[in-house]
XYZ file of C-alpha atoms in Angstrom:
691
model
C -21.726 -21.863 9.639
C -19.826 -25.156 9.752
C -16.382 -23.695 9.033
C -16.726 -21.165 11.829
C -17.720 -23.876 14.302
C -14.662 -25.884 13.349
C -12.426 -22.872 13.996
C -14.056 -22.036 17.316
C -13.288 -25.558 18.491
C -9.673 -25.061 17.421
C -9.688 -27.986 14.997
C -8.096 -26.907 11.763
C -8.276 -28.768 8.514
C -5.037 -29.564 6.792
C -3.889 -27.202 4.091
C -1.898 -26.519 1.068
C 1.308 -24.649 0.553
C 0.561 -22.127 -2.171
C 4.066 -21.916 -3.566
C 3.274 -22.087 -7.266
C 5.296 -24.141 -9.744
C 6.713 -26.540 -7.122
C 6.028 -30.282 -6.854
C 7.480 -30.775 -3.383
C 6.967 -28.956 -0.140
C 9.885 -27.048 1.341
C 10.485 -27.089 5.068
C 9.518 -23.419 5.331
C 10.684 -22.943 8.924
C 14.256 -23.918 8.102
C 14.562 -22.420 4.619
C 12.661 -19.152 4.745
C 14.583 -15.867 4.922
C 18.078 -17.370 4.918
C 19.410 -15.258 2.056
C 16.936 -12.418 1.620
C 17.740 -10.070 -1.234
C 16.131 -6.820 -2.342
C 16.153 -4.931 -5.635
C 13.702 -2.086 -4.983
C 15.840 -0.081 -2.538
C 18.761 0.463 -4.947
C 17.515 -0.999 -8.287
C 20.323 -3.538 -7.934
C 20.302 -6.884 -6.138
C 21.468 -6.420 -2.553
C 21.504 -8.601 0.530
C 18.823 -7.263 2.857
C 21.077 -7.658 5.899
C 23.711 -5.315 4.390
C 21.313 -2.745 2.955
C 21.814 0.783 4.402
C 18.073 1.517 4.163
C 15.212 0.207 6.325
C 13.253 -2.475 4.535
C 11.701 -5.919 4.622
C 10.966 -8.799 2.271
C 7.900 -11.044 2.421
C 8.575 -14.195 0.408
C 6.152 -16.552 -1.324
C 6.494 -19.229 1.374
C 5.383 -16.757 4.065
C 2.424 -15.699 1.927
C 1.459 -19.305 1.255
C 1.681 -20.319 4.908
C -0.581 -17.434 5.929
C -3.418 -18.840 3.830
C -4.636 -15.432 2.654
C -5.914 -14.355 -0.763
C -5.390 -10.582 -1.206
C -2.429 -8.231 -0.815
C -3.937 -6.077 1.948
C -4.240 -9.141 4.208
C -0.555 -10.092 4.149
C 0.672 -6.489 4.446
C -1.471 -5.914 7.537
C 0.627 -8.557 9.343
C 3.922 -6.706 8.759
C 5.542 -4.471 11.379
C 4.745 -0.782 11.011
C 2.130 -1.204 8.263
C -1.506 -0.328 8.884
C -4.222 -0.999 6.318
C -6.937 1.642 6.459
C -10.361 1.319 4.858
C -11.658 3.745 2.251
C -15.282 4.601 1.580
C -15.878 1.514 -0.584
C -14.446 -1.135 1.703
C -11.094 -1.230 -0.079
C -7.864 -0.728 1.820
C -4.836 1.547 1.511
C -1.590 1.439 3.433
C -0.219 3.692 6.185
C 3.586 3.583 6.680
C 5.674 5.282 9.404
C 2.530 7.183 10.377
C 2.064 8.750 6.914
C -1.182 8.506 4.949
C -1.790 5.875 2.270
C -1.479 8.519 -0.470
C 2.240 8.865 0.343
C 3.306 5.271 -0.399
C 4.119 4.201 -3.955
C 2.651 0.824 -4.910
C 4.331 -1.014 -7.776
C 4.026 -4.337 -9.566
C 7.283 -5.623 -11.045
C 8.933 -2.241 -10.591
C 6.273 -0.096 -12.305
C 3.592 2.015 -10.552
C -0.098 1.172 -10.410
C -2.752 3.754 -11.284
C -6.250 4.256 -9.905
C -6.050 6.428 -6.792
C -9.652 7.559 -7.102
C -9.670 9.335 -3.728
C -5.930 9.473 -3.040
C -5.759 5.840 -1.882
C -4.859 2.885 -4.060
C -6.980 -0.099 -3.042
C -4.654 -3.006 -2.177
C -7.483 -5.527 -1.883
C -7.776 -5.649 -5.666
C -4.398 -7.437 -5.953
C -4.311 -11.227 -5.650
C -1.327 -12.955 -4.017
C -1.528 -16.161 -6.056
C 1.399 -15.346 -8.343
C 3.574 -13.230 -6.024
C 7.215 -14.283 -5.729
C 7.973 -11.759 -3.001
C 6.977 -8.341 -1.682
C 9.746 -5.794 -1.146
C 9.065 -3.020 1.386
C 11.287 0.072 1.509
C 10.492 2.418 4.396
C 11.290 6.114 4.355
C 11.419 8.765 1.622
C 12.386 7.151 -1.700
C 11.816 9.997 -4.154
C 15.536 9.981 -5.078
C 14.767 6.887 -7.170
C 11.004 6.876 -7.666
C 9.817 10.500 -7.616
C 6.341 11.564 -6.505
C 4.198 9.372 -4.210
C 7.289 7.723 -2.679
C 7.307 10.193 0.203
C 6.657 7.520 2.851
C 8.175 4.551 1.058
C 7.687 1.944 -1.657
C 5.884 -1.390 -1.853
C 7.019 -3.468 -4.844
C 5.034 -6.626 -5.637
C 7.280 -8.915 -7.656
C 5.363 -11.615 -9.513
C 6.699 -15.038 -10.462
C 8.855 -15.207 -13.580
C 8.595 -17.947 -16.206
C 11.355 -20.555 -15.906
C 13.303 -22.140 -18.770
C 13.264 -25.808 -19.792
C 10.207 -26.671 -17.734
C 6.569 -27.508 -18.247
C 4.703 -27.185 -14.979
C 1.425 -25.971 -13.645
C -0.548 -25.283 -10.478
C -4.299 -25.239 -9.901
C -5.763 -24.133 -6.560
C -9.214 -23.497 -5.157
C -10.032 -21.805 -1.840
C -13.438 -21.515 -0.198
C -13.895 -19.107 2.710
C -16.544 -17.442 4.846
C -18.937 -14.890 3.318
C -19.406 -17.098 0.251
C -15.880 -16.415 -0.929
C -14.443 -18.428 -3.814
C -10.826 -17.986 -4.941
C -9.449 -20.005 -7.867
C -5.912 -19.809 -9.303
C -4.301 -21.446 -12.321
C -0.615 -21.080 -13.218
C 1.051 -22.522 -16.320
C 4.795 -22.309 -16.917
C 6.765 -23.485 -19.932
C 10.140 -22.962 -21.519
C 11.882 -24.269 -24.612
C 15.432 -23.323 -25.514
C 15.517 -19.498 -25.676
C 11.796 -18.954 -25.101
C 9.989 -18.900 -21.747
C 6.329 -18.218 -21.055
C 3.844 -18.298 -18.209
C 0.178 -17.616 -17.693
C -1.541 -16.816 -14.398
C -5.294 -16.468 -13.936
C -7.342 -15.753 -10.806
C -11.098 -15.651 -10.333
C -12.395 -14.267 -7.040
C -15.988 -14.099 -5.778
C -17.007 -12.449 -2.508
C -20.564 -12.411 -1.196
C -20.001 -9.189 0.752
C -20.763 -8.705 4.402
C -22.960 -6.612 6.663
C -21.796 -5.226 10.006
C -25.040 -3.339 10.661
C -28.212 -5.267 9.880
C -30.404 -2.315 10.861
C -29.660 -0.625 7.531
C -30.964 -1.943 4.174
C -27.536 -1.947 2.487
C -24.535 -4.143 3.255
C -21.259 -2.765 4.577
C -19.579 -4.242 1.489
C -21.777 -5.386 -1.370
C -21.070 -8.649 -3.279
C -18.418 -8.473 -5.988
C -16.494 -10.636 -8.423
C -13.111 -9.977 -10.022
C -10.734 -11.627 -12.466
C -6.969 -11.206 -12.923
C -5.068 -12.519 -15.945
C -1.304 -12.103 -16.332
C 0.689 -13.665 -19.182
C 4.491 -13.278 -19.373
C 6.896 -13.953 -22.213
C 10.696 -13.922 -22.376
C 13.165 -14.501 -25.174
C 16.956 -14.728 -25.015
C 18.353 -13.356 -28.264
C 21.958 -14.023 -27.291
C 24.158 -14.051 -24.193
C 24.003 -10.245 -24.042
C 20.380 -9.427 -24.842
C 17.104 -10.602 -23.273
C 13.616 -9.323 -23.994
C 10.753 -9.744 -21.519
C 7.143 -8.716 -21.789
C 4.200 -8.954 -19.439
C 0.549 -7.984 -19.514
C -1.876 -7.785 -16.621
C -5.657 -7.447 -16.916
C -8.048 -6.906 -14.019
C -11.831 -6.614 -14.033
C -14.199 -6.220 -11.088
C -17.962 -5.971 -11.008
C -19.704 -5.053 -7.742
C -23.254 -4.341 -6.674
C -23.844 -0.669 -5.870
C -26.784 0.204 -3.629
C -27.958 3.323 -1.858
C -30.848 3.967 0.499
C -31.866 7.637 0.481
C -35.116 9.447 1.271
C -36.857 6.107 1.880
C -35.957 4.949 -1.629
C -33.711 1.995 -2.525
C -31.460 2.778 -5.467
C -29.456 0.009 -7.113
C -26.790 -0.291 -9.780
C -23.290 -1.558 -10.506
C -19.674 -0.484 -10.116
C -17.157 -1.790 -12.642
C -13.366 -1.540 -12.656
C -11.278 -2.319 -15.725
C -7.503 -2.117 -15.428
C -4.666 -3.260 -17.628
C -0.937 -2.669 -17.699
C 1.675 -3.719 -20.240
C 5.428 -3.771 -19.740
C 8.144 -4.440 -22.328
C 11.754 -4.543 -21.173
C 15.082 -5.363 -22.816
C 18.146 -6.265 -20.711
C 21.303 -5.461 -22.620
C 24.737 -6.435 -21.349
C 27.180 -4.003 -22.931
C 30.351 -5.345 -21.355
C 31.288 -7.523 -18.414
C 30.996 -4.429 -16.206
C 28.105 -2.494 -17.724
C 24.535 -3.150 -18.752
C 21.341 -1.299 -19.590
C 17.595 -1.812 -19.272
C 15.216 -0.318 -21.840
C 11.623 -0.260 -20.646
C 8.271 1.054 -21.783
C 5.224 0.781 -19.561
C 1.575 1.656 -20.175
C -1.399 1.337 -17.870
C -5.057 2.286 -18.035
C -7.458 2.300 -15.077
C -11.199 2.810 -15.619
C -13.916 2.902 -12.992
C -17.587 3.501 -13.704
C -20.719 3.274 -11.603
C -24.412 3.964 -11.912
C -27.530 4.015 -9.744
C -31.134 3.692 -10.861
C -34.397 4.208 -9.022
C -36.758 1.236 -8.469
C -38.578 2.382 -11.620
C -35.354 2.268 -13.641
C -34.829 6.046 -13.805
C -31.124 7.042 -13.751
C -30.177 8.596 -10.408
C -26.355 8.700 -10.550
C -23.734 8.019 -13.204
C -19.986 8.588 -12.802
C -16.764 7.539 -14.506
C -12.987 7.629 -14.013
C -10.437 7.035 -16.789
C -6.691 7.354 -16.082
C -3.744 6.690 -18.414
C -0.020 6.493 -17.693
C 2.677 5.993 -20.343
C 6.279 5.795 -19.182
C 9.418 4.968 -21.169
C 12.654 4.682 -19.159
C 16.295 3.779 -19.757
C 18.509 2.601 -16.878
C 22.240 1.917 -16.948
C 24.398 0.129 -14.385
C 28.186 0.336 -14.270
C 30.242 -1.977 -12.060
C 33.136 0.185 -10.983
C 36.157 -0.884 -8.971
C 34.592 0.055 -5.630
C 30.886 0.224 -6.326
C 27.941 0.322 -8.734
C 26.925 3.511 -10.521
C 23.276 3.575 -11.653
C 21.656 6.189 -13.875
C 18.199 6.548 -15.341
C 16.209 8.847 -17.577
C 12.515 8.705 -18.360
C 9.286 10.486 -19.190
C 5.756 10.300 -17.730
C 2.631 11.124 -19.707
C -0.420 10.948 -17.458
C -4.008 11.903 -18.170
C -7.278 11.700 -16.277
C -10.822 12.221 -17.433
C -13.498 11.783 -14.812
C -16.836 12.963 -13.553
C -16.598 16.401 -11.901
C -13.724 17.505 -14.167
C -14.467 20.257 -16.650
C -12.133 18.638 -19.185
C -9.445 15.991 -19.405
C -6.400 16.827 -17.282
C -2.906 16.055 -18.569
C 0.462 15.919 -16.769
C 3.802 15.586 -18.557
C 7.071 15.193 -16.698
C 10.626 14.226 -17.494
C 13.092 12.939 -14.940
C 16.667 11.795 -14.499
C 18.402 10.165 -11.557
C 21.829 8.902 -10.543
C 22.996 6.703 -7.683
C 26.355 5.471 -6.484
C 26.509 2.365 -4.297
C 30.025 2.736 -2.897
C 31.878 -0.164 -1.276
C 35.455 0.926 -0.505
C 36.261 -2.423 1.037
C 36.218 -3.506 4.594
C 33.180 -2.617 6.672
C 31.650 0.499 5.092
C 28.942 0.799 2.453
C 27.855 4.292 1.326
C 24.823 4.953 -0.871
C 24.186 8.371 -2.444
C 21.479 9.336 -4.914
C 19.883 12.315 -6.637
C 16.817 12.689 -8.851
C 15.502 15.662 -10.835
C 11.840 15.906 -11.934
C 10.599 18.550 -14.368
C 6.786 18.779 -14.353
C 4.430 20.610 -16.704
C 2.104 21.855 -13.905
C 4.301 22.601 -10.887
C 7.859 23.590 -10.132
C 10.756 21.195 -10.651
C 11.888 18.938 -7.827
C 15.362 17.869 -6.738
C 15.372 14.791 -4.469
C 18.647 13.753 -2.784
C 19.422 10.923 -0.392
C 22.427 9.496 1.422
C 22.693 6.273 3.412
C 25.453 4.309 5.085
C 25.936 0.851 6.564
C 28.871 0.025 8.837
C 29.684 -3.520 9.835
C 30.823 -3.389 13.449
C 31.437 -7.142 13.557
C 30.375 -10.280 11.735
C 27.141 -10.262 13.712
C 26.376 -6.549 14.095
C 25.983 -3.672 11.650
C 24.595 -0.160 12.032
C 22.845 1.833 9.327
C 21.570 5.359 8.810
C 19.903 7.294 6.002
C 18.638 10.772 5.211
C 16.340 11.320 2.253
C 14.028 13.837 0.648
C 10.548 12.869 -0.452
C 7.798 14.711 -2.252
C 4.265 14.241 -3.487
C 2.923 16.334 -6.326
C -0.619 17.722 -6.174
C -2.830 15.085 -7.785
C -5.493 15.584 -10.448
C -8.271 15.699 -7.856
C -6.611 18.457 -5.835
C -6.117 20.562 -8.965
C -9.194 19.988 -11.145
C -12.065 18.605 -9.034
C -15.418 20.347 -9.554
C -18.036 18.667 -7.377
C -21.228 19.934 -5.757
C -23.424 18.078 -3.300
C -26.595 20.147 -3.141
C -28.329 17.885 -0.638
C -25.469 18.250 1.872
C -24.806 21.897 1.026
C -21.160 21.988 -0.069
C -18.879 22.112 -3.113
C -15.288 20.984 -3.625
C -13.246 22.825 -6.248
C -9.704 21.957 -7.306
C -7.042 24.616 -6.860
C -6.680 25.284 -10.594
C -10.409 25.889 -11.120
C -11.497 27.547 -7.867
C -10.571 31.138 -8.754
C -12.433 31.029 -12.068
C -15.506 29.504 -10.427
C -15.470 32.005 -7.547
C -15.168 34.907 -9.963
C -18.182 33.667 -11.908
C -20.240 33.239 -8.732
C -19.237 36.707 -7.485
C -20.235 38.257 -10.793
C -23.618 36.579 -10.463
C -24.025 37.900 -6.901
C -24.034 34.411 -5.358
C -21.158 34.854 -2.867
C -21.848 36.271 0.581
C -18.422 35.677 2.131
C -14.868 34.994 1.008
C -12.658 33.446 3.679
C -9.108 34.638 4.265
C -7.372 31.953 2.213
C -4.405 32.643 -0.065
C -5.198 31.351 -3.561
C -2.696 33.539 -5.385
C 0.401 31.370 -5.641
C 0.566 27.925 -7.307
C -0.180 24.889 -5.190
C 3.146 23.487 -4.015
C 4.117 19.812 -3.846
C 4.215 18.310 -0.382
C 7.769 17.542 0.692
C 9.429 15.659 3.509
C 12.742 15.020 5.161
C 13.151 11.455 6.382
C 15.804 10.241 8.820
C 16.507 6.644 9.867
C 19.025 5.198 12.303
C 19.136 1.489 12.987
C 21.102 -1.667 13.659
C 21.006 -5.259 12.438
C 22.165 -8.286 14.437
C 22.398 -11.901 13.356
C 24.150 -14.693 15.228
C 23.292 -18.370 15.132
C 19.559 -18.778 15.737
C 18.809 -15.115 16.483
C 18.164 -12.333 14.011
C 17.000 -8.842 15.043
C 16.872 -5.288 13.746
C 15.863 -1.950 15.217
C 15.178 1.344 13.439
C 14.485 4.871 14.714
C 12.688 7.064 12.167
C 11.662 10.710 11.856
C 9.581 12.367 9.112
C 8.866 16.080 8.745
C 6.335 17.035 6.045
C 6.053 20.582 4.728
C 3.388 22.207 2.536
C 0.785 19.640 3.550
C -2.176 19.837 1.150
C -5.530 19.918 2.898
C -9.077 21.058 2.143
C -10.241 24.407 3.522
C -13.442 26.463 3.283
C -12.834 29.334 0.851
C -16.291 30.849 0.371
C -19.959 30.847 1.422
C -22.792 31.244 -1.105
C -26.091 33.059 -0.756
C -27.762 29.656 -0.331
C -25.501 28.919 2.699
C -23.489 26.428 0.681
C -19.828 26.150 1.720
C -17.188 25.976 -1.020
C -13.996 24.057 -0.247
C -10.688 23.928 -2.080
C -7.192 22.533 -1.531
C -4.322 24.630 -0.228
C -0.915 24.239 1.399
C -1.730 24.702 5.073
C 0.717 23.347 7.608
C 3.303 20.789 8.627
C 3.190 17.417 10.328
C 5.856 15.222 11.812
C 6.059 11.573 12.741
C 8.695 9.715 14.664
C 9.051 6.349 16.310
C 10.850 3.062 16.665
C 10.496 -0.283 14.923
C 11.846 -3.547 16.271
C 11.840 -6.959 14.580
C 13.236 -10.217 15.937
C 13.331 -13.829 14.874
C 14.548 -16.811 16.889
C 14.805 -20.359 15.583
C 14.077 -22.351 18.718
C 14.759 -25.595 16.826
C 15.136 -26.491 13.161
C 11.369 -26.894 12.993
C 10.136 -24.204 15.399
C 10.494 -20.459 14.840
C 9.278 -17.486 16.867
C 9.030 -14.106 15.145
C 7.798 -10.732 16.373
C 7.692 -7.027 15.656
C 6.765 -3.787 17.410
C 6.303 -0.150 16.389
C 6.027 2.905 18.626
C 4.651 5.933 16.778
C 4.049 9.617 17.479
C 2.366 11.688 14.740
C 1.513 15.336 15.390
C 0.915 18.746 13.846
C 3.396 21.396 15.119
C 0.890 24.173 14.340
C -1.575 22.564 16.763
C 1.168 22.289 19.389
C 1.938 25.977 18.951
C -1.730 26.978 19.289
C -2.100 24.907 22.446
C 1.079 26.477 23.814
C -0.432 29.948 23.329
C -3.760 28.941 24.910
C -5.795 29.060 21.707
C -7.369 25.574 21.743
C -10.415 24.729 23.847
C -12.495 21.571 24.249
C -15.985 20.965 25.621
C -16.621 18.741 28.602
C -19.223 16.237 27.391
C -20.830 15.999 30.834
C -21.008 19.667 31.912
C -20.844 21.136 28.353
C -18.399 23.725 29.699
C -15.312 24.688 27.689
C -11.810 24.268 29.054
C -8.347 25.053 27.740
C -6.250 22.158 26.457
C -2.710 21.564 27.693
C 0.103 20.288 25.519
C 0.031 16.947 27.321
C -3.646 16.594 26.315
C -2.794 16.518 22.595
C -2.833 12.913 21.329
C -1.789 13.504 17.713
C -3.056 12.953 14.184
C -6.251 11.036 13.533
C -6.216 7.312 12.741
C -2.742 6.748 14.228
C -2.048 4.184 16.937
C 0.743 4.773 19.414
C 1.577 1.040 19.584
C 1.510 -1.799 17.043
C 2.839 -5.318 17.470
C 2.808 -8.764 15.910
C 3.853 -12.191 17.167
C 4.152 -15.260 14.923
C 4.842 -18.892 15.709
C 5.730 -21.366 12.956
C 6.156 -25.089 13.490
C 6.785 -27.955 11.070
C 5.936 -31.525 12.122
C 8.836 -33.449 10.518
C 7.106 -36.835 10.341
C 4.120 -35.585 8.356
C 5.747 -32.427 6.877
C 2.841 -30.477 8.320
C 3.198 -26.707 8.599
C 1.441 -24.958 11.493
C 1.252 -21.191 11.976
C -0.251 -18.983 14.656
C -0.078 -15.213 14.162
C -1.312 -12.355 16.357
C -1.521 -8.684 15.321
C -2.160 -5.892 17.845
C -3.167 -2.285 17.297
C -3.590 0.132 20.210
C -6.332 2.746 20.504
C -6.707 5.570 17.968
C -9.078 8.442 17.296
C -11.155 9.074 14.184
C -13.092 12.246 15.004
C -13.058 15.313 17.222
C -15.856 14.351 19.606
C -15.582 17.259 22.078
C -15.538 20.348 19.816
C -11.814 21.057 20.226
C -11.370 22.780 16.840
C -10.503 19.582 14.988
C -7.831 18.558 17.512
C -7.588 14.972 18.763
C -7.018 15.089 22.520
C -7.036 12.507 25.282
C -10.603 13.424 26.270
C -11.989 12.416 22.852
C -13.730 9.120 22.121
C -11.230 6.558 20.836
C -11.483 3.323 18.897
C -10.394 0.672 21.386
C -7.220 -1.338 20.846
C -7.688 -4.871 19.573
C -5.908 -8.135 18.742
C -6.449 -10.195 15.596
C -5.478 -13.863 15.778
C -4.802 -15.910 12.625
C -4.031 -19.625 12.332
C -3.425 -22.155 9.572
C -2.400 -25.780 9.001
C -0.727 -26.924 5.778
C -0.392 -30.581 4.776
C 1.012 -32.209 1.602
C -1.060 -35.138 0.308
C 1.193 -37.333 -1.739
C 3.417 -35.885 -4.429
C 1.027 -33.507 -6.151
C -1.707 -32.403 -3.747
C -1.694 -29.927 -0.881
C -4.504 -29.135 1.520
C -4.824 -26.129 3.807
C -7.315 -24.976 6.391
C -7.509 -22.262 8.997
C -9.028 -18.977 9.994
C -8.165 -15.295 9.994
C -9.538 -13.162 12.850
C -10.038 -16.332 14.836
C -11.525 -14.450 17.827
C -14.201 -12.916 15.549
C -13.402 -9.325 16.502
C -15.579 -6.630 14.881
C -16.297 -2.946 15.420
C -19.200 -2.076 13.098
C -19.195 1.613 14.000
C -15.528 2.382 13.434
C -13.845 -0.402 11.421
C -15.566 -1.265 8.153
C -12.797 -3.535 6.846
C -13.069 -6.179 9.601
C -15.970 -8.468 8.622
C -15.360 -10.971 11.416
C -13.925 -14.476 11.440
C -12.914 -15.783 8.014
C -12.573 -19.566 7.982
C -11.225 -21.212 4.847
C -10.320 -24.471 3.174
C -7.978 -24.733 0.194
C -6.892 -27.505 -2.162
C -3.950 -27.255 -4.558
C -2.743 -29.544 -7.325
C 0.779 -29.326 -8.765
C 1.285 -30.901 -12.167
């Protein structure tokens, strides 16, 4: 198509800066990341450079310059973050080598729901109204509880501003018949502020394998609406409320037994947040918050004659009130919090609605004795209705060696509770010959099948004790350096996960159908190094890069190899041979090396922003291809390493208009067999009007 030809020739159309609610264009190269602050890591505003925890901030100017539309796209360009595709083409996030299920995803400090298969799809979140993205790496359960075992991603959306009346309208057209339209309205009068953001997104889908009748990702359309309202009662009390609604409708098709089935998949999600900020004294304040979210997903398939073939649903609720207090002491800030979670899920393949209730309390002291040392300590207690209570501590320190150099270290505990699926799932696929039963229902179902004489074998699996939460110990050691035009940081990390929950065969039926359930099986560990650097070559030219080295392995596999218990099959001779420890590559879907390199340039005369960004991922394995008992070794077939190249040009047109053009995956890299979330080159053109 025409846009692709333009990108191949390297001629990019001018483009818009997507910084909403601004009438003029900032010189992004000079002004970006000068005074980065973060709230998520400590729940208090802290300078990122002095924070004793590993983290990063992606601001709105960086997002705008990248010319992307969805959250997964901008996160995939950050050091140490890998977006991994799920079965529906959506994408979750892998951090420090830990699965997507172990990272908490929040919007404005509150968690999102809808992990239908353990992964929360990041592609459903638009970037049009994001102020910044805060990334905290490492176990964060001391503040955020379950799911924060690997870290936290907090998407902070733009706040309404007082005494203004402004708006932004933007439209973006991209490859694969993609339309993306945003409208932002902002107004304030005296003590009242309000804003409204709306996004409408249409994607025509794409097909990486034309030999099959169905597309890799079917066409879909979604809409996001987010109003916000704030009122200042007096100089000590503010009330803020926000509501977010999301709807997506997608074609759902299946080709089976020479029959084409068709239907629809629909997602409806909303979340509402009401918060009061109360300043008690000059040195103490409190936040009172109540948050509710509902995520619903339904899909159906019909035969060509209209006969129902499949119908499923998913309905999850979360209600969470919380009170936080902050005390400014002589040498630090003392933060406390207490809250309650009520969570329920009713879905296909559950015998009945499942309900979790949990109360929690946490405390944190951000200690600054003066001089060069900052010490951060925290502790959280979670009491859950379905599993044993959890105590999550952490301690971190930052020491300023000089004005330019500081060192930081942290040790934290993380945990992830068994989810609804792992406890209550009751699914049977007769055509494929297997069943999956949640831990809390498997014993009852097995007993019933045994009584009916339908079990031929029970495997040696312990189902007697309650399923335990997964837990981890996370350690980080790093340094931060900033002097004149150079800024750099390095971090060494180590994660050890215990009580890993995995699926295992527990029984075999008389019809040769295998029954699986979830149990605590083993441990995994990950360790590695992250390096980020930024150098301002001139006021208008900046070079930025990042690199991660990662090792992720299972110590039980290492032990079995050590004792000569693991064998692989030579694919040429079909003979078995014993694996050595050096043959073991590690966990599936982990790359040993990741890197990114970004070049930003502003043409002063025309105020034109140019960006060129490259992202590299080294080889990784997805399956055991040589019958080595589920072990990924160096003789397996690997997905080859690849580079993605992105480019954009941004140009203001007068006082109110901005125009942007460019392409993501400029080299048109695809791997239809192994990578379903890379559709190929995406060329785009965007126009924005500020009023």
